[in-house]
């Protein structure tokens, strides 16, 4: 089911499309950022997600099980990151089971997503294509320092995505 | 957010571009002076009260409005925008007060003049990842910190980078440095944190990374009418102006600081200075903030590893120490046998061990009054600690009159339930060079002023010892625990020996009883057959043959008696023991009744008193002692029975060692006769089983053995005073 509102904005979808990562394999360079997030925040999982009209694509990750790597996308019913993509704001969740926005998400029972911190991937053209996030399977009060680290990692990811987007545009032109 | 800080008008902000504060309607409330150089035409003063759209254009304005419509809870990421003149910028918004939003505007491409490197490219990730790999490959904290200095200097292109470790006492030590050629790197020097660069104070009470691109230019100030603002703890804050002024006076133009946080506490900082204005791009700042986080995380791991390694080293001493404790019957002897082992446990200069009234020194010598004062201090400190097992201090808590050569700091552990029994490790005063970098402009160049022109004034820090490391404290605590276990083990060993002894006693009793009982049956058979044989053959046997057969019956009877006594002896431990005050006269009367006809050959004087013991046991003891008196007295025997104390009994004859722990007031039964007496050579042998001084006498010689057994089984003993011709006095303590 395609999402309504900001997520189905054609300009946004075009920006996601332009990255050319929707059906591509994992991006090793981006995955390094996920591993850094994993290491520096001490979280089990970090994901860089792109939000399509109806699915969340995992462009890179760290901490997935082999089975989860195999299915490197999920429908939006499971997605926490879609909230970041639609509002363009960071989503900081201490305990998902008690958070009004995500407490009904299937990711809580299916993937043990309890604590979540995600920052928007806002590209040069202003479009938010997805989120860079850290996930914990236990409730967690994210510290200011941890959020600053995550924000810095997000900035680096955005810089790379911008470069790739520009390269793709130039190649197309 | 709790971590935010309140900015007053004195706070200066640091931005690579321009800072504004706007209200809900995007009207400019404040714009920094940097506006004037950034936007052509129009000055700050003219902007106040105007709509922001006039400066940043429709495009950026629209984007801001949509993003701010829902309210702003915290600083977001950078927003790209295009200005009306075509320049590309990034905007970041953060809440500063109710109804007010702070905006940081950053040019994407910068001019050569500012020296900024704004290439936010894919290289950032590769760099950060490569740095992280480098840091992970470091195997010591020193190697890691040198890498951090090298990376920081390489990325910023600054002339000097120093890594400081914060010491506990308001000082920091330079532990690694990367500086331009010819400059002093200050490694190993202590610097007062609050004093001068390259150390520095915190930024508004927080240990955040910061970058100041030009100390020569004023920071972004809020205009006089601006309200108090709540700022994000971001790099927008500048450190205290006083600090920056001191740096500027040394010729520093750009500075940066990356905190190193270990276990939630500020461990140290990577500090970089450069003599020219130099901007670190937003990407570089991001990279270095991540470097700071990577260094912090890796350093925590390495410190833990190094701690563990140090502890292994210390554990060798502890193992040897516990070896000699285990091998020595006395705890305190084992502890002080090798002073090096005891000191080595926590790298101390010496130690004092105090257990009970005994105090021993290891590796030190000291005046007794000073040693006593140190012990009092250690005990007092342990009493005040929460769990009370270990306490370490680099000072002597103000204890007066202690030689600095003896101790300047201590580590105490408690051995007993109270803090009376302790080990007190001591360290002498440490001396170290503290460098005060004094401001003194002498040359033209940056290196002249900051790196070589400064005066290094050295002092010897005094009054404290080198700090005890957590590994040393942990090792001392482990020794404390190990000693506790040795003591417990020894206690259980004694318990086990007692149990074993009791078991073998019981087995012996059971064996003796069974053997005696079983031997008696065939013996009865022998006697019967010999008697039958005598009756049947009376007429046919010669007188000599008859006599032999009678001798056989006599010997069999005697053997019967021996077995009876052996059984009685074996029963002693099994008999019930019900002590109570027994009138001595009654007990003597009972014994007389059992003595039967022989008693007429005896007169007894009895003291009218009581003796607390088991009445049956008392009767048996009196029976034996009075019986012996009769047996070994030519003619009628005279016996005196009375009760005295152990203390008084000692005057008659020294008590055996078993009685050593008994109280002096322990009652002792005194039984004296005026018989033939016993040669001192035989005083002990008379208590042996089946030992008889006079083989011709009646009985088997089990009586005194049984008396001794009864006494010893119940914590007492029996001993005597006698000499040939002087009679014999038996002293009996039976235990109550």
PDB file of C-alpha atoms in Angstrom, chain A residues 29-30 32-33 35-36 39-40 87-92 119-120 122-128 142-145 147-153 155-160 162-164 166, chain B residues 1 3 63 67 70-81 88 90 92 120-122 124-126 128-130 132-133 136 206 232-234 283 285-287 289-290 293-294 297:
ATOM      1  CA  UNK A  29      31.319   2.508   2.510  1.00  0.00           C
ATOM      2  CA  UNK A  30      27.989   3.363   4.123  1.00  0.00           C
ATOM      3  CA  UNK A  32      31.321   1.420   7.724  1.00  0.00           C
ATOM      4  CA  UNK A  33      29.277   4.251   9.218  1.00  0.00           C
ATOM      5  CA  UNK A  35      29.628  -0.244  12.129  1.00  0.00           C
ATOM      6  CA  UNK A  36      30.992   2.956  13.675  1.00  0.00           C
ATOM      7  CA  UNK A  39      30.845   0.518  18.050  1.00  0.00           C
ATOM      8  CA  UNK A  40      30.648   4.069  19.366  1.00  0.00           C
ATOM      9  CA  UNK A  87       8.497  14.593   9.169  1.00  0.00           C
ATOM     10  CA  UNK A  88      12.089  15.363   8.287  1.00  0.00           C
ATOM     11  CA  UNK A  89      12.776  15.392  12.038  1.00  0.00           C
ATOM     12  CA  UNK A  90      14.874  13.143  14.196  1.00  0.00           C
ATOM     13  CA  UNK A  91      12.937  10.422  16.002  1.00  0.00           C
ATOM     14  CA  UNK A  92      14.276   9.540  19.436  1.00  0.00           C
ATOM     15  CA  UNK A 119      18.196  11.237  11.977  1.00  0.00           C
ATOM     16  CA  UNK A 120      16.833  12.358   8.600  1.00  0.00           C
ATOM     17  CA  UNK A 122      18.219  15.341   3.923  1.00  0.00           C
ATOM     18  CA  UNK A 123      19.998  15.746   0.614  1.00  0.00           C
ATOM     19  CA  UNK A 124      21.242  18.874  -1.118  1.00  0.00           C
ATOM     20  CA  UNK A 125      17.931  19.349  -2.884  1.00  0.00           C
ATOM     21  CA  UNK A 126      16.101  19.426   0.431  1.00  0.00           C
ATOM     22  CA  UNK A 127      14.520  16.021   0.037  1.00  0.00           C
ATOM     23  CA  UNK A 128      14.557  13.553   2.917  1.00  0.00           C
ATOM     24  CA  UNK A 142      20.045   8.173  24.598  1.00  0.00           C
ATOM     25  CA  UNK A 143      22.638  10.612  25.910  1.00  0.00           C
ATOM     26  CA  UNK A 144      23.372  13.965  24.311  1.00  0.00           C
ATOM     27  CA  UNK A 145      26.834  12.698  23.399  1.00  0.00           C
ATOM     28  CA  UNK A 147      22.950  11.701  19.690  1.00  0.00           C
ATOM     29  CA  UNK A 148      25.752  14.083  18.668  1.00  0.00           C
ATOM     30  CA  UNK A 149      27.793  11.127  17.415  1.00  0.00           C
ATOM     31  CA  UNK A 150      24.815   9.780  15.490  1.00  0.00           C
ATOM     32  CA  UNK A 151      24.194  13.223  14.009  1.00  0.00           C
ATOM     33  CA  UNK A 152      27.806  13.480  12.873  1.00  0.00           C
ATOM     34  CA  UNK A 153      27.621  10.038  11.281  1.00  0.00           C
ATOM     35  CA  UNK A 155      26.174  14.212   8.193  1.00  0.00           C
ATOM     36  CA  UNK A 156      28.902  12.053   6.684  1.00  0.00           C
ATOM     37  CA  UNK A 157      26.330   9.740   5.128  1.00  0.00           C
ATOM     38  CA  UNK A 158      24.483  12.702   3.636  1.00  0.00           C
ATOM     39  CA  UNK A 159      27.723  14.051   2.147  1.00  0.00           C
ATOM     40  CA  UNK A 160      28.308  10.739   0.414  1.00  0.00           C
ATOM     41  CA  UNK A 162      24.813  13.928  -2.164  1.00  0.00           C
ATOM     42  CA  UNK A 163      27.958  13.116  -4.079  1.00  0.00           C
ATOM     43  CA  UNK A 164      26.447   9.947  -5.508  1.00  0.00           C
ATOM     44  CA  UNK A 166      25.223  14.478  -8.230  1.00  0.00           C
TER      45      UNK A 166
ATOM     46  CA  UNK B   1      17.288  18.917  26.944  1.00  0.00           C
ATOM     47  CA  UNK B   3      22.441  18.941  28.707  1.00  0.00           C
ATOM     48  CA  UNK B  63      11.867  25.551   3.453  1.00  0.00           C
ATOM     49  CA  UNK B  67      10.327  22.659   8.823  1.00  0.00           C
ATOM     50  CA  UNK B  70       5.666  21.660  13.754  1.00  0.00           C
ATOM     51  CA  UNK B  71       7.886  23.224  16.373  1.00  0.00           C
ATOM     52  CA  UNK B  72      11.515  22.436  16.999  1.00  0.00           C
ATOM     53  CA  UNK B  73      12.599  20.242  19.868  1.00  0.00           C
ATOM     54  CA  UNK B  74      16.297  20.002  19.219  1.00  0.00           C
ATOM     55  CA  UNK B  75      18.941  20.971  16.731  1.00  0.00           C
ATOM     56  CA  UNK B  76      18.459  19.153  13.478  1.00  0.00           C
ATOM     57  CA  UNK B  77      20.895  18.423  10.698  1.00  0.00           C
ATOM     58  CA  UNK B  78      21.936  20.873   8.034  1.00  0.00           C
ATOM     59  CA  UNK B  79      19.371  22.076   5.506  1.00  0.00           C
ATOM     60  CA  UNK B  80      20.596  22.949   2.025  1.00  0.00           C
ATOM     61  CA  UNK B  81      19.370  26.232   0.593  1.00  0.00           C
ATOM     62  CA  UNK B  88      24.679  27.621  -1.878  1.00  0.00           C
ATOM     63  CA  UNK B  90      23.448  25.135   4.624  1.00  0.00           C
ATOM     64  CA  UNK B  92      20.843  24.559  10.825  1.00  0.00           C
ATOM     65  CA  UNK B 120      32.291  17.494   2.322  1.00  0.00           C
ATOM     66  CA  UNK B 121      33.034  14.490   0.266  1.00  0.00           C
ATOM     67  CA  UNK B 122      33.017  10.752   0.382  1.00  0.00           C
ATOM     68  CA  UNK B 124      35.167  11.841   5.099  1.00  0.00           C
ATOM     69  CA  UNK B 125      33.789   8.371   5.624  1.00  0.00           C
ATOM     70  CA  UNK B 126      36.925   6.729   4.334  1.00  0.00           C
ATOM     71  CA  UNK B 128      36.932   8.281   9.688  1.00  0.00           C
ATOM     72  CA  UNK B 129      36.813   4.566   8.952  1.00  0.00           C
ATOM     73  CA  UNK B 130      40.570   4.412   8.347  1.00  0.00           C
ATOM     74  CA  UNK B 132      39.026   3.949  13.429  1.00  0.00           C
ATOM     75  CA  UNK B 133      40.941   0.982  11.988  1.00  0.00           C
ATOM     76  CA  UNK B 136      41.644  -0.351  16.827  1.00  0.00           C
ATOM     77  CA  UNK B 206      30.716  20.908  29.576  1.00  0.00           C
ATOM     78  CA  UNK B 232      22.245  23.282  22.312  1.00  0.00           C
ATOM     79  CA  UNK B 233      25.529  21.845  23.541  1.00  0.00           C
ATOM     80  CA  UNK B 234      26.944  22.105  20.088  1.00  0.00           C
ATOM     81  CA  UNK B 283      32.794  17.993   7.636  1.00  0.00           C
ATOM     82  CA  UNK B 285      34.512  19.072  12.570  1.00  0.00           C
ATOM     83  CA  UNK B 286      32.204  16.083  12.192  1.00  0.00           C
ATOM     84  CA  UNK B 287      35.157  13.843  11.425  1.00  0.00           C
ATOM     85  CA  UNK B 289      34.147  14.793  16.781  1.00  0.00           C
ATOM     86  CA  UNK B 290      33.863  11.170  15.681  1.00  0.00           C
ATOM     87  CA  UNK B 293      34.421   9.426  20.291  1.00  0.00           C
ATOM     88  CA  UNK B 294      36.548   6.658  18.716  1.00  0.00           C
ATOM     89  CA  UNK B 297      35.931   4.211  23.236  1.00  0.00           C
TER      90      UNK B 297
END
